[in-house]
mmCIF file of C-alpha atoms in Angstrom:
data_model
loop_
_atom_site.group_PDB
_atom_site.id
_atom_site.type_symbol
_atom_site.label_atom_id
_atom_site.label_comp_id
_atom_site.label_asym_id
_atom_site.label_seq_id
_atom_site.Cartn_x
_atom_site.Cartn_y
_atom_site.Cartn_z
ATOM 1 C CA MET A 8 -197.409 -101.539 48.722
ATOM 2 C CA ALA A 9 -198.868 -101.793 52.497
ATOM 3 C CA GLU A 10 -197.416 -99.611 54.963
ATOM 4 C CA PRO A 11 -195.383 -101.439 57.368
ATOM 5 C CA ASP A 12 -195.639 -101.148 61.362
ATOM 6 C CA PRO A 13 -192.549 -100.057 63.196
ATOM 7 C CA PRO A 14 -190.474 -102.845 64.036
ATOM 8 C CA PHE A 15 -188.482 -100.891 66.859
ATOM 9 C CA THR A 16 -189.635 -99.199 69.624
ATOM 10 C CA GLU A 17 -188.421 -95.706 70.645
ATOM 11 C CA GLU A 18 -186.603 -97.459 73.963
ATOM 12 C CA GLN A 19 -185.042 -100.107 71.713
ATOM 13 C CA LEU A 20 -183.623 -97.178 69.194
ATOM 14 C CA LYS A 21 -181.948 -95.606 72.099
ATOM 15 C CA THR A 22 -180.108 -98.647 73.356
ATOM 16 C CA ASP A 23 -177.673 -101.177 71.635
ATOM 17 C CA ALA A 24 -180.467 -103.501 71.082
ATOM 18 C CA VAL A 25 -180.918 -102.120 67.637
ATOM 19 C CA SER A 26 -177.807 -101.816 65.405
ATOM 20 C CA LYS A 27 -177.046 -99.098 62.813
ATOM 21 C CA LYS A 28 -177.260 -101.652 59.917
ATOM 22 C CA GLU A 29 -180.489 -103.107 61.229
ATOM 23 C CA ILE A 30 -182.079 -99.540 61.043
ATOM 24 C CA LEU A 31 -180.659 -98.867 57.821
ATOM 25 C CA GLN A 32 -181.565 -101.943 56.426
ATOM 26 C CA PHE A 33 -185.155 -101.505 57.279
ATOM 27 C CA VAL A 34 -185.308 -97.740 56.005
ATOM 28 C CA GLN A 35 -183.699 -98.962 52.674
ATOM 29 C CA GLU A 36 -186.159 -101.624 52.189
ATOM 30 C CA HIS A 37 -189.313 -99.380 52.909
ATOM 31 C CA ALA A 38 -188.616 -96.054 51.958
ATOM 32 C CA SER A 39 -189.031 -94.089 48.640
ATOM 33 C CA ILE A 40 -185.791 -93.482 46.618
ATOM 34 C CA LYS A 41 -186.247 -89.790 46.720
ATOM 35 C CA PHE A 42 -186.606 -90.122 50.577
ATOM 36 C CA LEU A 43 -183.268 -92.181 50.581
ATOM 37 C CA ARG A 44 -181.390 -89.819 48.642
ATOM 38 C CA GLU A 45 -182.804 -86.767 50.561
ATOM 39 C CA HIS A 46 -181.093 -88.276 53.650
ATOM 40 C CA LYS A 47 -178.360 -89.485 52.206
ATOM 41 C CA ILE A 48 -178.618 -92.958 52.702
ATOM 42 C CA TYR A 49 -179.285 -94.273 49.221
ATOM 43 C CA GLY A 50 -176.422 -96.706 48.256
ATOM 44 C CA LYS A 51 -174.695 -99.782 49.520
ATOM 45 C CA LEU A 52 -175.395 -100.734 53.003
ATOM 46 C CA ALA A 53 -172.410 -101.632 54.422
ATOM 47 C CA SER A 54 -170.707 -98.351 52.905
ATOM 48 C CA ILE A 55 -173.536 -96.146 54.217
ATOM 49 C CA ALA A 56 -173.691 -97.966 57.842
ATOM 50 C CA LYS A 57 -170.120 -97.579 58.075
ATOM 51 C CA CYS A 58 -170.006 -93.570 57.575
ATOM 52 C CA THR A 59 -173.432 -92.743 59.148
ATOM 53 C CA LYS A 60 -173.915 -92.075 62.887
ATOM 54 C CA LYS A 61 -176.653 -93.862 64.239
ATOM 55 C CA ASP A 62 -178.574 -90.619 65.523
ATOM 56 C CA ALA A 63 -178.933 -89.619 61.778
ATOM 57 C CA LEU A 64 -180.311 -93.145 61.111
ATOM 58 C CA VAL A 65 -182.822 -93.145 64.023
ATOM 59 C CA VAL A 66 -183.829 -89.656 62.691
ATOM 60 C CA ALA A 67 -184.536 -91.061 58.911
ATOM 61 C CA TYR A 68 -186.305 -93.910 60.673
ATOM 62 C CA GLN A 69 -188.714 -91.573 62.492
ATOM 63 C CA LYS A 70 -189.217 -89.316 59.601
ATOM 64 C CA LEU A 71 -190.128 -92.260 57.058
ATOM 65 C CA PHE A 72 -193.109 -92.863 59.638
ATOM 66 C CA GLU A 73 -193.811 -89.291 60.059
ATOM 67 C CA LEU A 74 -193.943 -88.412 56.511
ATOM 68 C CA LYS A 75 -195.117 -91.583 55.285
ATOM 69 C CA ALA A 76 -192.532 -91.811 52.670
ATOM 70 C CA PHE A 77 -192.748 -95.326 51.738
ATOM 71 C CA LYS A 78 -191.657 -97.099 48.891
ATOM 72 C CA LYS A 79 -194.690 -97.159 46.023
ATOM 73 C CA GLU A 80 -195.628 -100.149 43.746
ATOM 74 C CA GLY A 81 -193.346 -100.339 40.947
ATOM 75 C CA GLU A 82 -190.589 -98.096 42.055
ATOM 76 C CA GLU A 83 -188.163 -100.884 42.578
ATOM 77 C CA GLU A 84 -189.069 -101.921 38.672
ATOM 78 C CA GLU A 85 -188.204 -98.191 37.688
ATOM 79 C CA GLU A 86 -185.230 -97.834 39.692
ATOM 80 C CA ALA A 87 -183.686 -101.279 38.137
ATOM 81 C CA GLU A 88 -184.610 -99.969 34.596
ATOM 82 C CA GLU A 89 -182.929 -96.805 35.433
ATOM 83 C CA GLY A 90 -180.045 -98.319 36.839
ATOM 84 C CA ALA A 91 -179.574 -100.688 33.785
ATOM 85 C CA LYS A 92 -179.876 -97.632 31.457
ATOM 86 C CA LYS A 93 -176.951 -95.915 33.524
ATOM 87 C CA ASP A 94 -174.789 -99.216 33.116
ATOM 88 C CA VAL A 95 -175.456 -99.391 29.501
ATOM 89 C CA LYS A 96 -174.148 -95.749 29.106
ATOM 90 C CA LYS A 97 -171.306 -96.668 31.365
ATOM 91 C CA VAL A 98 -170.342 -99.680 29.281
ATOM 92 C CA THR A 99 -170.890 -97.885 26.088
ATOM 93 C CA LYS A 100 -168.590 -94.632 27.154
ATOM 94 C CA LYS A 101 -165.932 -97.512 28.251
ATOM 95 C CA MET A 102 -166.100 -98.970 24.967
ATOM 96 C CA GLU A 103 -165.898 -95.763 23.292
ATOM 97 C CA LYS A 104 -162.638 -95.101 25.379
ATOM 98 C CA VAL A 105 -161.390 -98.462 24.378
ATOM 99 C CA GLY A 106 -162.024 -97.902 20.775
ATOM 100 C CA LEU A 107 -160.203 -94.537 20.638
ATOM 101 C CA ALA A 108 -157.253 -96.147 22.472
ATOM 102 C CA ALA A 109 -156.948 -98.806 20.036
ATOM 103 C CA LYS A 110 -157.202 -96.311 17.381
ATOM 104 C CA GLY A 111 -154.393 -94.329 19.068
ATOM 105 C CA ALA A 112 -152.197 -97.463 19.519
ATOM 106 C CA ALA A 113 -153.110 -98.702 15.757
ATOM 107 C CA LYS A 114 -151.821 -95.315 14.614
ATOM 108 C CA GLU A 115 -148.651 -95.445 16.665
ATOM 109 C CA LYS A 116 -148.007 -98.933 15.223
ATOM 110 C CA GLU A 117 -148.769 -97.712 11.619
ATOM 111 C CA GLU A 118 -146.036 -98.693 9.188
ATOM 112 C CA PRO A 119 -144.164 -95.575 7.797
ATOM 113 C CA ARG A 120 -145.265 -94.967 4.201
ATOM 114 C CA TYR A 121 -141.855 -93.437 3.017
ATOM 115 C CA THR A 122 -138.461 -94.530 2.798
ATOM 116 C CA LYS A 123 -134.972 -92.263 3.733
ATOM 117 C CA LYS A 124 -131.991 -92.500 2.480
ATOM 118 C CA ILE A 125 -129.064 -90.631 4.243
ATOM 119 C CA LEU A 126 -127.202 -88.495 1.697
ATOM 120 C CA LYS A 127 -125.166 -86.324 4.507
ATOM 121 C CA LYS A 128 -125.207 -87.167 7.896
ATOM 122 C CA GLY A 129 -126.347 -84.512 10.733
ATOM 123 C CA ASP A 130 -124.677 -83.877 14.158
ATOM 124 C CA GLY A 131 -126.400 -87.332 15.365
ATOM 125 C CA SER A 132 -127.873 -85.546 18.371
ATOM 126 C CA THR A 133 -130.119 -82.460 17.705
ATOM 127 C CA PHE A 134 -133.405 -83.900 16.610
ATOM 128 C CA PRO A 135 -136.542 -81.448 16.225
ATOM 129 C CA ARG A 136 -139.639 -81.941 18.596
ATOM 130 C CA LYS A 137 -143.174 -81.457 17.345
ATOM 131 C CA GLY A 138 -143.888 -77.796 17.382
ATOM 132 C CA ASP A 139 -140.424 -76.772 16.632
ATOM 133 C CA THR A 140 -139.827 -74.506 13.987
ATOM 134 C CA VAL A 141 -137.372 -76.292 11.383
ATOM 135 C CA GLY A 142 -135.598 -74.665 8.228
ATOM 136 C CA CYS A 143 -135.141 -76.860 5.122
ATOM 137 C CA PHE A 144 -133.735 -76.701 1.553
ATOM 138 C CA TYR A 145 -135.369 -79.230 -0.543
ATOM 139 C CA LYS A 146 -136.087 -80.223 -4.298
ATOM 140 C CA GLY A 147 -139.312 -82.366 -4.951
ATOM 141 C CA THR A 148 -139.195 -84.497 -8.049
ATOM 142 C CA LEU A 149 -142.051 -86.684 -9.565
ATOM 143 C CA SER A 150 -141.392 -90.617 -10.756
ATOM 144 C CA ASP A 151 -140.195 -89.481 -14.193
ATOM 145 C CA GLY A 152 -137.540 -87.202 -12.790
ATOM 146 C CA THR A 153 -139.575 -84.187 -13.241
ATOM 147 C CA VAL A 154 -138.667 -81.266 -10.636
ATOM 148 C CA PHE A 155 -141.907 -79.848 -9.384
ATOM 149 C CA ASP A 156 -140.734 -77.600 -6.821
ATOM 150 C CA THR A 157 -137.217 -76.844 -5.189
ATOM 151 C CA ASN A 158 -135.675 -73.820 -3.220
ATOM 152 C CA MET A 159 -132.098 -74.982 -3.759
ATOM 153 C CA GLY A 160 -129.415 -73.209 -5.512
ATOM 154 C CA GLY A 161 -131.015 -69.767 -5.408
ATOM 155 C CA SER A 162 -134.126 -71.076 -7.321
ATOM 156 C CA LYS A 163 -136.675 -68.519 -8.126
ATOM 157 C CA LYS A 164 -139.431 -71.043 -8.054
ATOM 158 C CA LYS A 165 -142.471 -70.733 -5.347
ATOM 159 C CA LYS A 166 -141.623 -71.298 -1.561
ATOM 160 C CA GLY A 167 -138.292 -69.608 -1.089
ATOM 161 C CA GLY A 168 -136.181 -68.882 -3.873
ATOM 162 C CA GLY A 169 -132.901 -69.552 -2.175
ATOM 163 C CA ASP A 170 -134.334 -69.263 1.536
ATOM 164 C CA PRO A 171 -134.899 -72.094 3.767
ATOM 165 C CA LEU A 172 -138.396 -73.346 4.087
ATOM 166 C CA LYS A 173 -139.700 -72.543 7.596
ATOM 167 C CA PHE A 174 -142.688 -74.336 9.252
ATOM 168 C CA LYS A 175 -143.585 -75.724 12.568
ATOM 169 C CA VAL A 176 -142.720 -79.361 12.418
ATOM 170 C CA GLY A 177 -145.099 -82.597 13.184
ATOM 171 C CA THR A 178 -148.130 -80.143 13.344
ATOM 172 C CA GLY A 179 -149.853 -80.863 9.916
ATOM 173 C CA LYS A 180 -148.201 -77.827 8.032
ATOM 174 C CA VAL A 181 -146.805 -79.867 5.404
ATOM 175 C CA ILE A 182 -147.549 -83.196 4.107
ATOM 176 C CA ARG A 183 -147.252 -86.289 6.486
ATOM 177 C CA GLY A 184 -144.267 -87.748 4.964
ATOM 178 C CA TRP A 185 -142.246 -84.513 5.711
ATOM 179 C CA ASP A 186 -143.855 -84.424 9.169
ATOM 180 C CA GLU A 187 -142.686 -87.862 9.871
ATOM 181 C CA ALA A 188 -139.439 -87.960 8.284
ATOM 182 C CA LEU A 189 -138.092 -84.863 9.699
ATOM 183 C CA LEU A 190 -138.559 -85.783 13.383
ATOM 184 C CA THR A 191 -135.994 -88.593 12.749
ATOM 185 C CA MET A 192 -133.390 -86.489 11.012
ATOM 186 C CA THR A 193 -130.423 -84.227 12.866
ATOM 187 C CA LEU A 194 -129.312 -80.965 12.382
ATOM 188 C CA GLY A 195 -127.469 -80.617 9.127
ATOM 189 C CA GLU A 196 -128.933 -83.923 8.160
ATOM 190 C CA LYS A 197 -129.399 -84.427 4.304
ATOM 191 C CA ALA A 198 -131.573 -86.909 3.241
ATOM 192 C CA GLU A 199 -133.686 -88.538 0.237
ATOM 193 C CA LEU A 200 -137.241 -89.269 1.160
ATOM 194 C CA VAL A 201 -139.313 -91.446 -1.321
ATOM 195 C CA ILE A 202 -143.177 -90.788 0.000
ATOM 196 C CA GLU A 203 -145.969 -93.120 -0.943
ATOM 197 C CA PRO A 204 -149.332 -90.969 -2.104
ATOM 198 C CA ILE A 205 -151.130 -91.626 1.067
ATOM 199 C CA TRP A 206 -148.513 -89.722 2.732
ATOM 200 C CA ALA A 207 -148.154 -87.068 0.358
ATOM 201 C CA TYR A 208 -151.084 -85.467 -1.809
ATOM 202 C CA GLY A 209 -153.034 -88.783 -2.149
ATOM 203 C CA LYS A 210 -156.047 -89.384 -4.756
ATOM 204 C CA LYS A 211 -156.170 -85.792 -5.667
ATOM 205 C CA GLY A 212 -152.678 -84.600 -6.320
ATOM 206 C CA LEU A 213 -151.908 -81.006 -6.192
ATOM 207 C CA PRO A 214 -153.035 -79.763 -9.712
ATOM 208 C CA GLU A 215 -151.872 -76.344 -8.990
ATOM 209 C CA GLY A 216 -148.386 -77.707 -8.065
ATOM 210 C CA LYS A 217 -148.400 -80.181 -11.112
ATOM 211 C CA ILE A 218 -148.406 -82.866 -9.145
ATOM 212 C CA PRO A 219 -150.845 -85.690 -10.544
ATOM 213 C CA PRO A 220 -153.147 -87.837 -8.512
ATOM 214 C CA ASN A 221 -151.641 -90.764 -6.595
ATOM 215 C CA SER A 222 -147.962 -89.586 -7.016
ATOM 216 C CA THR A 223 -145.063 -91.337 -5.224
ATOM 217 C CA LEU A 224 -142.832 -88.202 -4.516
ATOM 218 C CA THR A 225 -139.115 -87.938 -4.144
ATOM 219 C CA PHE A 226 -137.656 -85.133 -1.985
ATOM 220 C CA GLU A 227 -133.898 -84.129 -1.305
ATOM 221 C CA VAL A 228 -134.246 -82.599 1.958
ATOM 222 C CA GLU A 229 -131.740 -80.813 4.328
ATOM 223 C CA LEU A 230 -132.343 -79.890 7.741
ATOM 224 C CA VAL A 231 -130.484 -76.505 8.380
ATOM 225 C CA SER A 232 -132.308 -75.169 11.337
ATOM 226 C CA ILE A 233 -134.148 -75.725 14.556
ATOM 227 C CA ASP A 234 -135.975 -73.361 16.530
#
């Protein structure tokens, strides 16, 4: 690309005969990208002209010819390609964010995979929040009525033997059916929860707990404390 001749004289630059916008436009059209960035005049012409003093633009104009920092052949194409790549990255990131938001929304709208029947009403106002430590008495049965675990009535089976089971609710410490259902209960409430396999122990079941694969589980749960 041939080097341009100076379009403005020194006298013109000192007067209002040449505007900031005219100087900036010439420099942006003919200077290398590196030069523009070094002088902080790379970007939208109107925005830069608005916030840059004329003296600074005159200096950049003079330096352009002094250093012969003109745009090289093909630089525009390279810059356009680089810009296109950045645009693609921006769009991709935006799509990823939209996708994550959609997944989050889908999760929020997901239908409960359990049913709840209140056996005894609680106080009606004291609900646990995610992260609260709750205490529960419970009894779990399989579809055929087999009790696989309980801490009710002074039982000596696992998980308590008469003491409330305590854990932080809503944090994945127990099966999802419990995490979700307990957040709907109030202090003192007793409920029957019928939990589908997907929100219980799923396809694998829990062999050590004598819970077969794909088991729908029924729990009698009483919420006795919230800390």
